[in-house]
Amino acid sequence: MQFDVLTLFPEMFEVLNESIIGKAKEKGLINVNLINIRDFSKNKHKKVDDTPYGGGAGMVLMPDVVYDTYKSVKTDKARVIYMSPQGKKLDQSKVEELSKQEHLILLCGHYEGIDQRVIDKIVDEEISIGDYVLTGGELPAMVLIDSVSRYIEGVLKEGSTKEESFSQGLLEYPQYTRPEIFEGQQVPEILLSGHHQNIDKWRRKQSLKMTLEKRSDLLDKINLSDEDKKVLEEIKNEVPNKVGTARN
Ligand code: 4H3
């Protein structure tokens, strides 16, 4: 998958050279091409922004500079995304949808923003990573690249994204590893039983329980099986459990 990032701060994207995304780049599963908007300045001082018409604080990125930057990477298949607090909120289903695209162009603003005319001309879609304002679109672009890349074949080990509960609309079940006893706390017995069917059932119940306790809003958005509904009723009738004791 091809990501072209239009930014004034390409060096910020060093973060993507680490860990799983770094490996994905090395393997050529994804390609992250960073284009410095400043390289398309028409000015001998490399100026890219100017004061806003109508007055007010801050600087606005000039439309012609952004347009030329865009033209240097555009293809017929490209989808252009502007990272913006005004965009549609990024969630797991949007992430999955974007991962099916061949070419994404991510436009990152800085300062007060970008001249509206070039946004209207080139942007297909505005996306926000949450209801807060950042100094630039770079961190949101990195969040998008990371979350989308996880769905590219070969980036994670087979099945990881299908199994993970958030893609089914639920929170994850708790995980445990050695030692078997930590500070007096035992690992739930069932996980040591080797009985995979029972373990799957227990994990599903923990996912439902976690979601009910921490994000019950998510339960309204998904299709639960009759078995899930039964288990949820069971959970609601159980004695409240102290966090971390894992009795059920
Ligand atoms: C995205 C971008 C928050 C988000 C952003 C988000 C700087 C947009 C500039 C940049 C404009 C002024 N902040 N929540 N900031 O995803 O280009 O807002």
PDB file of C-alpha atoms and ligand atoms in Angstrom:
ATOM      1  CA  MET A   1       0.000   0.000   0.000  1.00  0.00           C
ATOM      2  CA  GLN A   2       1.221   3.452  -0.905  1.00  0.00           C
ATOM      3  CA  PHE A   3       1.009   6.360   1.562  1.00  0.00           C
ATOM      4  CA  ASP A   4       2.078   9.801   0.379  1.00  0.00           C
ATOM      5  CA  VAL A   5       2.259  12.308   3.208  1.00  0.00           C
ATOM      6  CA  LEU A   6       2.230  16.027   2.432  1.00  0.00           C
ATOM      7  CA  THR A   7       3.832  17.757   5.410  1.00  0.00           C
ATOM      8  CA  LEU A   8       6.123  20.586   6.512  1.00  0.00           C
ATOM      9  CA  PHE A   9       7.748  18.259   9.073  1.00  0.00           C
ATOM     10  CA  PRO A  10       8.759  14.993   7.364  1.00  0.00           C
ATOM     11  CA  GLU A  11      11.281  14.257  10.141  1.00  0.00           C
ATOM     12  CA  MET A  12       8.482  13.659  12.611  1.00  0.00           C
ATOM     13  CA  PHE A  13       7.677  10.419  10.755  1.00  0.00           C
ATOM     14  CA  GLU A  14      10.884   8.691  11.958  1.00  0.00           C
ATOM     15  CA  VAL A  15       8.582   7.037  14.497  1.00  0.00           C
ATOM     16  CA  LEU A  16       7.306   4.762  11.721  1.00  0.00           C
ATOM     17  CA  ASN A  17      10.747   3.160  11.302  1.00  0.00           C
ATOM     18  CA  GLU A  18      10.398   1.274  14.599  1.00  0.00           C
ATOM     19  CA  SER A  19       8.786  -2.022  15.482  1.00  0.00           C
ATOM     20  CA  ILE A  20       6.048  -3.606  13.380  1.00  0.00           C
ATOM     21  CA  ILE A  21       5.523  -0.680  11.014  1.00  0.00           C
ATOM     22  CA  GLY A  22       9.284  -0.357  10.515  1.00  0.00           C
ATOM     23  CA  LYS A  23       9.406  -4.057   9.558  1.00  0.00           C
ATOM     24  CA  ALA A  24       6.451  -3.640   7.195  1.00  0.00           C
ATOM     25  CA  LYS A  25       8.331  -0.832   5.433  1.00  0.00           C
ATOM     26  CA  GLU A  26      11.514  -2.917   5.195  1.00  0.00           C
ATOM     27  CA  LYS A  27       9.549  -5.780   3.683  1.00  0.00           C
ATOM     28  CA  GLY A  28       7.932  -3.408   1.173  1.00  0.00           C
ATOM     29  CA  LEU A  29       4.419  -4.249   2.387  1.00  0.00           C
ATOM     30  CA  ILE A  30       3.774  -0.550   2.809  1.00  0.00           C
ATOM     31  CA  ASN A  31       5.575   2.436   1.362  1.00  0.00           C
ATOM     32  CA  VAL A  32       5.516   5.768   3.209  1.00  0.00           C
ATOM     33  CA  ASN A  33       6.650   8.580   0.919  1.00  0.00           C
ATOM     34  CA  LEU A  34       7.187  11.876   2.756  1.00  0.00           C
ATOM     35  CA  ILE A  35       6.847  15.016   0.664  1.00  0.00           C
ATOM     36  CA  ASN A  36       7.990  18.302   2.152  1.00  0.00           C
ATOM     37  CA  ILE A  37       5.484  21.006   1.212  1.00  0.00           C
ATOM     38  CA  ARG A  38       8.293  23.552   1.575  1.00  0.00           C
ATOM     39  CA  ASP A  39      10.042  22.045  -1.466  1.00  0.00           C
ATOM     40  CA  PHE A  40       7.169  23.450  -3.558  1.00  0.00           C
ATOM     41  CA  SER A  41       7.486  27.011  -2.340  1.00  0.00           C
ATOM     42  CA  LYS A  42       7.721  29.505  -5.179  1.00  0.00           C
ATOM     43  CA  ASN A  43       9.627  31.921  -3.037  1.00  0.00           C
ATOM     44  CA  LYS A  44      13.354  32.431  -2.614  1.00  0.00           C
ATOM     45  CA  HIS A  45      12.896  32.420   1.152  1.00  0.00           C
ATOM     46  CA  LYS A  46      10.972  29.128   0.911  1.00  0.00           C
ATOM     47  CA  LYS A  47       7.882  30.787   2.334  1.00  0.00           C
ATOM     48  CA  VAL A  48       4.777  28.548   2.386  1.00  0.00           C
ATOM     49  CA  ASP A  49       2.290  30.489   4.519  1.00  0.00           C
ATOM     50  CA  ASP A  50       0.844  33.953   4.830  1.00  0.00           C
ATOM     51  CA  THR A  51      -1.393  35.987   7.125  1.00  0.00           C
ATOM     52  CA  PRO A  52      -5.137  35.266   6.969  1.00  0.00           C
ATOM     53  CA  TYR A  53      -7.398  37.528   4.895  1.00  0.00           C
ATOM     54  CA  GLY A  54      -9.784  39.276   7.269  1.00  0.00           C
ATOM     55  CA  GLY A  55      -7.183  39.326  10.008  1.00  0.00           C
ATOM     56  CA  GLY A  56      -6.677  37.175  13.050  1.00  0.00           C
ATOM     57  CA  ALA A  57      -3.916  35.162  14.645  1.00  0.00           C
ATOM     58  CA  GLY A  58      -1.529  32.745  13.007  1.00  0.00           C
ATOM     59  CA  MET A  59      -0.558  31.839   9.484  1.00  0.00           C
ATOM     60  CA  VAL A  60      -2.348  29.978   6.703  1.00  0.00           C
ATOM     61  CA  LEU A  61      -0.708  27.570   4.242  1.00  0.00           C
ATOM     62  CA  MET A  62      -0.957  29.003   0.736  1.00  0.00           C
ATOM     63  CA  PRO A  63      -3.175  27.050  -1.675  1.00  0.00           C
ATOM     64  CA  ASP A  64      -0.889  27.043  -4.712  1.00  0.00           C
ATOM     65  CA  VAL A  65       2.022  25.548  -2.776  1.00  0.00           C
ATOM     66  CA  VAL A  66      -0.180  22.758  -1.377  1.00  0.00           C
ATOM     67  CA  TYR A  67      -1.691  22.156  -4.828  1.00  0.00           C
ATOM     68  CA  ASP A  68       1.724  21.758  -6.461  1.00  0.00           C
ATOM     69  CA  THR A  69       2.799  19.365  -3.714  1.00  0.00           C
ATOM     70  CA  TYR A  70      -0.338  17.289  -4.328  1.00  0.00           C
ATOM     71  CA  LYS A  71       0.178  17.246  -8.108  1.00  0.00           C
ATOM     72  CA  SER A  72       3.659  15.758  -7.625  1.00  0.00           C
ATOM     73  CA  VAL A  73       2.180  12.526  -6.180  1.00  0.00           C
ATOM     74  CA  LYS A  74      -1.426  12.260  -7.391  1.00  0.00           C
ATOM     75  CA  THR A  75      -2.604   9.145  -9.259  1.00  0.00           C
ATOM     76  CA  ASP A  76      -6.042   8.158 -10.586  1.00  0.00           C
ATOM     77  CA  LYS A  77      -6.533   5.684  -7.727  1.00  0.00           C
ATOM     78  CA  ALA A  78      -5.440   8.023  -4.923  1.00  0.00           C
ATOM     79  CA  ARG A  79      -7.794   8.985  -2.123  1.00  0.00           C
ATOM     80  CA  VAL A  80      -6.856  12.307  -0.514  1.00  0.00           C
ATOM     81  CA  ILE A  81      -7.404  12.642   3.224  1.00  0.00           C
ATOM     82  CA  TYR A  82      -7.033  15.849   5.206  1.00  0.00           C
ATOM     83  CA  MET A  83      -6.251  15.233   8.888  1.00  0.00           C
ATOM     84  CA  SER A  84      -8.507  17.680  10.695  1.00  0.00           C
ATOM     85  CA  PRO A  85     -10.475  18.041  13.948  1.00  0.00           C
ATOM     86  CA  GLN A  86     -13.493  18.740  11.733  1.00  0.00           C
ATOM     87  CA  GLY A  87     -13.272  15.335  10.072  1.00  0.00           C
ATOM     88  CA  LYS A  88     -15.191  12.140  10.614  1.00  0.00           C
ATOM     89  CA  LYS A  89     -13.883  10.349  13.692  1.00  0.00           C
ATOM     90  CA  LEU A  90     -11.482   7.484  12.888  1.00  0.00           C
ATOM     91  CA  ASP A  91     -12.710   4.133  14.195  1.00  0.00           C
ATOM     92  CA  GLN A  92     -11.857   0.484  13.553  1.00  0.00           C
ATOM     93  CA  SER A  93     -14.398   0.087  10.739  1.00  0.00           C
ATOM     94  CA  LYS A  94     -13.047   3.191   8.937  1.00  0.00           C
ATOM     95  CA  VAL A  95      -9.509   1.815   9.417  1.00  0.00           C
ATOM     96  CA  GLU A  96     -10.528  -1.486   7.820  1.00  0.00           C
ATOM     97  CA  GLU A  97     -12.202   0.317   4.928  1.00  0.00           C
ATOM     98  CA  LEU A  98      -9.125   2.475   4.243  1.00  0.00           C
ATOM     99  CA  SER A  99      -6.860  -0.586   4.244  1.00  0.00           C
ATOM    100  CA  LYS A 100      -8.577  -1.736   1.030  1.00  0.00           C
ATOM    101  CA  GLN A 101      -7.318   1.348  -0.842  1.00  0.00           C
ATOM    102  CA  GLU A 102      -4.210   1.152  -2.989  1.00  0.00           C
ATOM    103  CA  HIS A 103      -3.028   4.728  -2.564  1.00  0.00           C
ATOM    104  CA  LEU A 104      -3.697   7.235   0.207  1.00  0.00           C
ATOM    105  CA  ILE A 105      -2.478  10.836   0.144  1.00  0.00           C
ATOM    106  CA  LEU A 106      -2.471  12.335   3.642  1.00  0.00           C
ATOM    107  CA  LEU A 107      -2.471  16.111   3.883  1.00  0.00           C
ATOM    108  CA  CYS A 108      -1.101  17.541   7.147  1.00  0.00           C
ATOM    109  CA  GLY A 109      -1.774  21.144   8.079  1.00  0.00           C
ATOM    110  CA  HIS A 110       0.169  23.184  10.600  1.00  0.00           C
ATOM    111  CA  TYR A 111      -0.181  26.693  12.024  1.00  0.00           C
ATOM    112  CA  GLU A 112      -3.787  27.884  11.722  1.00  0.00           C
ATOM    113  CA  GLY A 113      -4.579  25.647   8.781  1.00  0.00           C
ATOM    114  CA  ILE A 114      -4.741  25.539   5.013  1.00  0.00           C
ATOM    115  CA  ASP A 115      -6.459  27.875   2.552  1.00  0.00           C
ATOM    116  CA  GLN A 116      -9.987  26.469   2.119  1.00  0.00           C
ATOM    117  CA  ARG A 117      -9.911  26.638  -1.688  1.00  0.00           C
ATOM    118  CA  VAL A 118      -7.245  23.947  -2.055  1.00  0.00           C
ATOM    119  CA  ILE A 119      -9.005  21.770   0.528  1.00  0.00           C
ATOM    120  CA  ASP A 120     -12.199  22.036  -1.551  1.00  0.00           C
ATOM    121  CA  LYS A 121     -10.258  21.253  -4.725  1.00  0.00           C
ATOM    122  CA  ILE A 122      -8.232  18.186  -3.739  1.00  0.00           C
ATOM    123  CA  VAL A 123      -9.557  16.605  -0.529  1.00  0.00           C
ATOM    124  CA  ASP A 124     -11.885  13.574  -0.774  1.00  0.00           C
ATOM    125  CA  GLU A 125     -12.430  13.177   2.923  1.00  0.00           C
ATOM    126  CA  GLU A 126     -11.509  14.787   6.262  1.00  0.00           C
ATOM    127  CA  ILE A 127     -10.606  12.496   9.132  1.00  0.00           C
ATOM    128  CA  SER A 128     -10.115  13.288  12.829  1.00  0.00           C
ATOM    129  CA  ILE A 129      -8.467  11.004  15.379  1.00  0.00           C
ATOM    130  CA  GLY A 130     -10.500  12.489  18.233  1.00  0.00           C
ATOM    131  CA  ASP A 131     -12.140  15.598  19.606  1.00  0.00           C
ATOM    132  CA  TYR A 132      -9.072  17.654  20.463  1.00  0.00           C
ATOM    133  CA  VAL A 133      -6.869  20.109  18.604  1.00  0.00           C
ATOM    134  CA  LEU A 134      -3.204  19.402  17.850  1.00  0.00           C
ATOM    135  CA  THR A 135      -0.489  21.689  16.496  1.00  0.00           C
ATOM    136  CA  GLY A 136      -0.415  19.740  13.249  1.00  0.00           C
ATOM    137  CA  GLY A 137      -1.887  16.861  11.289  1.00  0.00           C
ATOM    138  CA  GLU A 138       1.335  14.795  11.506  1.00  0.00           C
ATOM    139  CA  LEU A 139       0.515  12.780  14.639  1.00  0.00           C
ATOM    140  CA  PRO A 140      -2.994  11.981  13.314  1.00  0.00           C
ATOM    141  CA  ALA A 141      -1.445  10.888   9.981  1.00  0.00           C
ATOM    142  CA  MET A 142       0.896   8.533  11.857  1.00  0.00           C
ATOM    143  CA  VAL A 143      -2.015   7.124  13.846  1.00  0.00           C
ATOM    144  CA  LEU A 144      -3.865   6.486  10.598  1.00  0.00           C
ATOM    145  CA  ILE A 145      -0.851   4.851   8.910  1.00  0.00           C
ATOM    146  CA  ASP A 146      -0.225   2.592  11.918  1.00  0.00           C
ATOM    147  CA  SER A 147      -3.829   1.488  12.326  1.00  0.00           C
ATOM    148  CA  VAL A 148      -4.391   0.929   8.585  1.00  0.00           C
ATOM    149  CA  SER A 149      -1.099  -0.915   8.042  1.00  0.00           C
ATOM    150  CA  ARG A 150      -2.076  -3.567  10.587  1.00  0.00           C
ATOM    151  CA  TYR A 151      -4.692  -4.727   8.064  1.00  0.00           C
ATOM    152  CA  ILE A 152      -2.209  -5.135   5.206  1.00  0.00           C
ATOM    153  CA  GLU A 153      -1.476  -8.793   4.437  1.00  0.00           C
ATOM    154  CA  GLY A 154       1.780  -9.895   6.055  1.00  0.00           C
ATOM    155  CA  VAL A 155       2.173  -6.990   8.492  1.00  0.00           C
ATOM    156  CA  LEU A 156       0.819  -8.947  11.452  1.00  0.00           C
ATOM    157  CA  LYS A 157       0.805 -12.669  11.811  1.00  0.00           C
ATOM    158  CA  GLU A 158      -2.153 -14.400  10.127  1.00  0.00           C
ATOM    159  CA  GLY A 159      -5.511 -13.895  11.818  1.00  0.00           C
ATOM    160  CA  SER A 160      -4.432 -11.296  14.391  1.00  0.00           C
ATOM    161  CA  THR A 161      -6.871  -8.619  13.263  1.00  0.00           C
ATOM    162  CA  LYS A 162      -9.817 -11.007  12.825  1.00  0.00           C
ATOM    163  CA  GLU A 163      -9.409 -12.489  16.273  1.00  0.00           C
ATOM    164  CA  GLU A 164      -8.919  -9.184  18.066  1.00  0.00           C
ATOM    165  CA  SER A 165     -12.084  -8.250  19.814  1.00  0.00           C
ATOM    166  CA  PHE A 166     -12.225  -4.567  18.877  1.00  0.00           C
ATOM    167  CA  SER A 167     -12.812  -5.556  15.264  1.00  0.00           C
ATOM    168  CA  GLN A 168     -15.831  -7.478  16.528  1.00  0.00           C
ATOM    169  CA  GLY A 169     -16.871  -4.364  18.438  1.00  0.00           C
ATOM    170  CA  LEU A 170     -15.845  -5.620  21.880  1.00  0.00           C
ATOM    171  CA  LEU A 171     -12.944  -4.877  24.199  1.00  0.00           C
ATOM    172  CA  GLU A 172     -10.114  -7.373  24.568  1.00  0.00           C
ATOM    173  CA  TYR A 173     -10.108 -10.128  27.161  1.00  0.00           C
ATOM    174  CA  PRO A 174      -7.282  -9.940  29.739  1.00  0.00           C
ATOM    175  CA  GLN A 175      -3.942 -11.622  28.972  1.00  0.00           C
ATOM    176  CA  TYR A 176      -1.575 -13.391  31.371  1.00  0.00           C
ATOM    177  CA  THR A 177       1.935 -14.810  31.166  1.00  0.00           C
ATOM    178  CA  ARG A 178       4.549 -16.208  33.567  1.00  0.00           C
ATOM    179  CA  PRO A 179       4.950 -16.205  36.516  1.00  0.00           C
ATOM    180  CA  GLU A 180       1.934 -18.237  37.511  1.00  0.00           C
ATOM    181  CA  ILE A 181       1.721 -16.308  40.786  1.00  0.00           C
ATOM    182  CA  PHE A 182       2.539 -12.573  40.830  1.00  0.00           C
ATOM    183  CA  GLU A 183       2.371 -10.705  44.164  1.00  0.00           C
ATOM    184  CA  GLY A 184       0.007 -13.325  45.491  1.00  0.00           C
ATOM    185  CA  GLN A 185      -2.264 -13.218  42.436  1.00  0.00           C
ATOM    186  CA  GLN A 186      -2.859 -16.508  40.613  1.00  0.00           C
ATOM    187  CA  VAL A 187      -3.383 -16.728  36.861  1.00  0.00           C
ATOM    188  CA  PRO A 188      -7.017 -17.805  36.239  1.00  0.00           C
ATOM    189  CA  GLU A 189      -7.030 -21.634  36.547  1.00  0.00           C
ATOM    190  CA  ILE A 190      -8.858 -22.197  33.290  1.00  0.00           C
ATOM    191  CA  LEU A 191      -5.951 -20.793  31.236  1.00  0.00           C
ATOM    192  CA  LEU A 192      -3.709 -23.574  32.601  1.00  0.00           C
ATOM    193  CA  SER A 193      -6.250 -26.315  31.801  1.00  0.00           C
ATOM    194  CA  GLY A 194      -5.317 -26.763  28.134  1.00  0.00           C
ATOM    195  CA  HIS A 195      -9.029 -27.099  27.329  1.00  0.00           C
ATOM    196  CA  HIS A 196      -9.231 -24.765  24.327  1.00  0.00           C
ATOM    197  CA  GLN A 197     -12.995 -24.775  23.965  1.00  0.00           C
ATOM    198  CA  ASN A 198     -13.481 -23.745  27.592  1.00  0.00           C
ATOM    199  CA  ILE A 199     -10.717 -21.158  27.294  1.00  0.00           C
ATOM    200  CA  ASP A 200     -12.388 -19.589  24.219  1.00  0.00           C
ATOM    201  CA  LYS A 201     -15.698 -19.498  26.079  1.00  0.00           C
ATOM    202  CA  TRP A 202     -14.065 -17.910  29.149  1.00  0.00           C
ATOM    203  CA  ARG A 203     -12.302 -15.305  26.987  1.00  0.00           C
ATOM    204  CA  ARG A 204     -15.535 -14.398  25.198  1.00  0.00           C
ATOM    205  CA  LYS A 205     -17.195 -13.918  28.561  1.00  0.00           C
ATOM    206  CA  GLN A 206     -14.307 -11.718  29.769  1.00  0.00           C
ATOM    207  CA  SER A 207     -14.598  -9.597  26.596  1.00  0.00           C
ATOM    208  CA  LEU A 208     -18.303  -9.136  27.190  1.00  0.00           C
ATOM    209  CA  LYS A 209     -17.732  -8.358  30.871  1.00  0.00           C
ATOM    210  CA  MET A 210     -14.945  -5.847  30.136  1.00  0.00           C
ATOM    211  CA  THR A 211     -17.106  -4.127  27.513  1.00  0.00           C
ATOM    212  CA  LEU A 212     -20.116  -4.005  29.827  1.00  0.00           C
ATOM    213  CA  GLU A 213     -18.044  -2.511  32.650  1.00  0.00           C
ATOM    214  CA  LYS A 214     -15.894  -0.042  30.692  1.00  0.00           C
ATOM    215  CA  ARG A 215     -17.657   0.769  27.403  1.00  0.00           C
ATOM    216  CA  SER A 216     -21.272  -0.328  27.578  1.00  0.00           C
ATOM    217  CA  ASP A 217     -22.027   2.088  24.691  1.00  0.00           C
ATOM    218  CA  LEU A 218     -20.236  -0.376  22.370  1.00  0.00           C
ATOM    219  CA  LEU A 219     -22.723  -3.142  23.191  1.00  0.00           C
ATOM    220  CA  ASP A 220     -25.573  -1.177  21.620  1.00  0.00           C
ATOM    221  CA  LYS A 221     -23.757  -1.006  18.274  1.00  0.00           C
ATOM    222  CA  ILE A 222     -23.113  -4.720  17.674  1.00  0.00           C
ATOM    223  CA  ASN A 223     -24.984  -7.900  16.901  1.00  0.00           C
ATOM    224  CA  LEU A 224     -24.715 -10.260  19.842  1.00  0.00           C
ATOM    225  CA  SER A 225     -25.449 -13.967  19.484  1.00  0.00           C
ATOM    226  CA  ASP A 226     -28.104 -15.580  21.689  1.00  0.00           C
ATOM    227  CA  GLU A 227     -25.249 -17.188  23.628  1.00  0.00           C
ATOM    228  CA  ASP A 228     -23.613 -13.744  24.153  1.00  0.00           C
ATOM    229  CA  LYS A 229     -26.908 -12.339  25.437  1.00  0.00           C
ATOM    230  CA  LYS A 230     -27.250 -15.257  27.846  1.00  0.00           C
ATOM    231  CA  VAL A 231     -23.704 -14.764  29.127  1.00  0.00           C
ATOM    232  CA  LEU A 232     -24.292 -11.006  29.551  1.00  0.00           C
ATOM    233  CA  GLU A 233     -27.345 -11.730  31.724  1.00  0.00           C
ATOM    234  CA  GLU A 234     -25.215 -14.160  33.727  1.00  0.00           C
ATOM    235  CA  ILE A 235     -22.551 -11.437  34.222  1.00  0.00           C
ATOM    236  CA  LYS A 236     -25.149  -8.891  35.357  1.00  0.00           C
ATOM    237  CA  ASN A 237     -26.369 -11.335  38.021  1.00  0.00           C
ATOM    238  CA  GLU A 238     -22.895 -12.026  39.390  1.00  0.00           C
ATOM    239  CA  VAL A 239     -21.546 -10.452  42.583  1.00  0.00           C
ATOM    240  CA  PRO A 240     -19.446  -7.401  41.649  1.00  0.00           C
ATOM    241  CA  ASN A 241     -15.852  -8.520  41.365  1.00  0.00           C
ATOM    242  CA  LYS A 242     -12.916  -6.466  42.673  1.00  0.00           C
ATOM    243  CA  VAL A 243     -10.613  -5.319  39.832  1.00  0.00           C
ATOM    244  CA  GLY A 244      -7.709  -7.722  39.335  1.00  0.00           C
ATOM    245  CA  THR A 245      -9.011 -10.653  41.347  1.00  0.00           C
ATOM    246  CA  ALA A 246     -10.306 -12.501  38.259  1.00  0.00           C
ATOM    247  CA  ARG A 247     -12.597 -14.912  40.063  1.00  0.00           C
ATOM    248  CA  ASN A 248     -14.852 -15.592  37.081  1.00  0.00           C
TER     249      ASN A 248
HETATM  250  C1  4H3 B   1      -6.085  16.862  13.243  1.00  0.00           C
HETATM  251  C2  4H3 B   1      -5.330  17.975  12.914  1.00  0.00           C
HETATM  252  C3  4H3 B   1      -6.309  17.701  15.447  1.00  0.00           C
HETATM  253  C4  4H3 B   1      -6.580  16.721  14.517  1.00  0.00           C
HETATM  254  C5  4H3 B   1      -5.107  18.946  13.880  1.00  0.00           C
HETATM  255  C6  4H3 B   1      -7.389  15.525  14.914  1.00  0.00           C
HETATM  256  C7  4H3 B   1      -3.346  21.889  12.485  1.00  0.00           C
HETATM  257  C8  4H3 B   1      -5.271  20.870  11.475  1.00  0.00           C
HETATM  258  C9  4H3 B   1      -4.179  22.913  11.761  1.00  0.00           C
HETATM  259  C10 4H3 B   1      -4.076  20.592  12.338  1.00  0.00           C
HETATM  260  C11 4H3 B   1      -5.027  22.205  10.807  1.00  0.00           C
HETATM  261  C12 4H3 B   1      -5.003  23.759  12.702  1.00  0.00           C
HETATM  262  N1  4H3 B   1      -5.593  18.766  15.119  1.00  0.00           N
HETATM  263  N2  4H3 B   1      -8.139  15.604  16.003  1.00  0.00           N
HETATM  264  N3  4H3 B   1      -4.437  20.102  13.626  1.00  0.00           N
HETATM  265  O1  4H3 B   1      -7.368  14.530  14.217  1.00  0.00           O
HETATM  266  O2  4H3 B   1      -4.380  21.998   9.594  1.00  0.00           O
HETATM  267  O3  4H3 B   1      -6.033  23.073  13.286  1.00  0.00           O
END
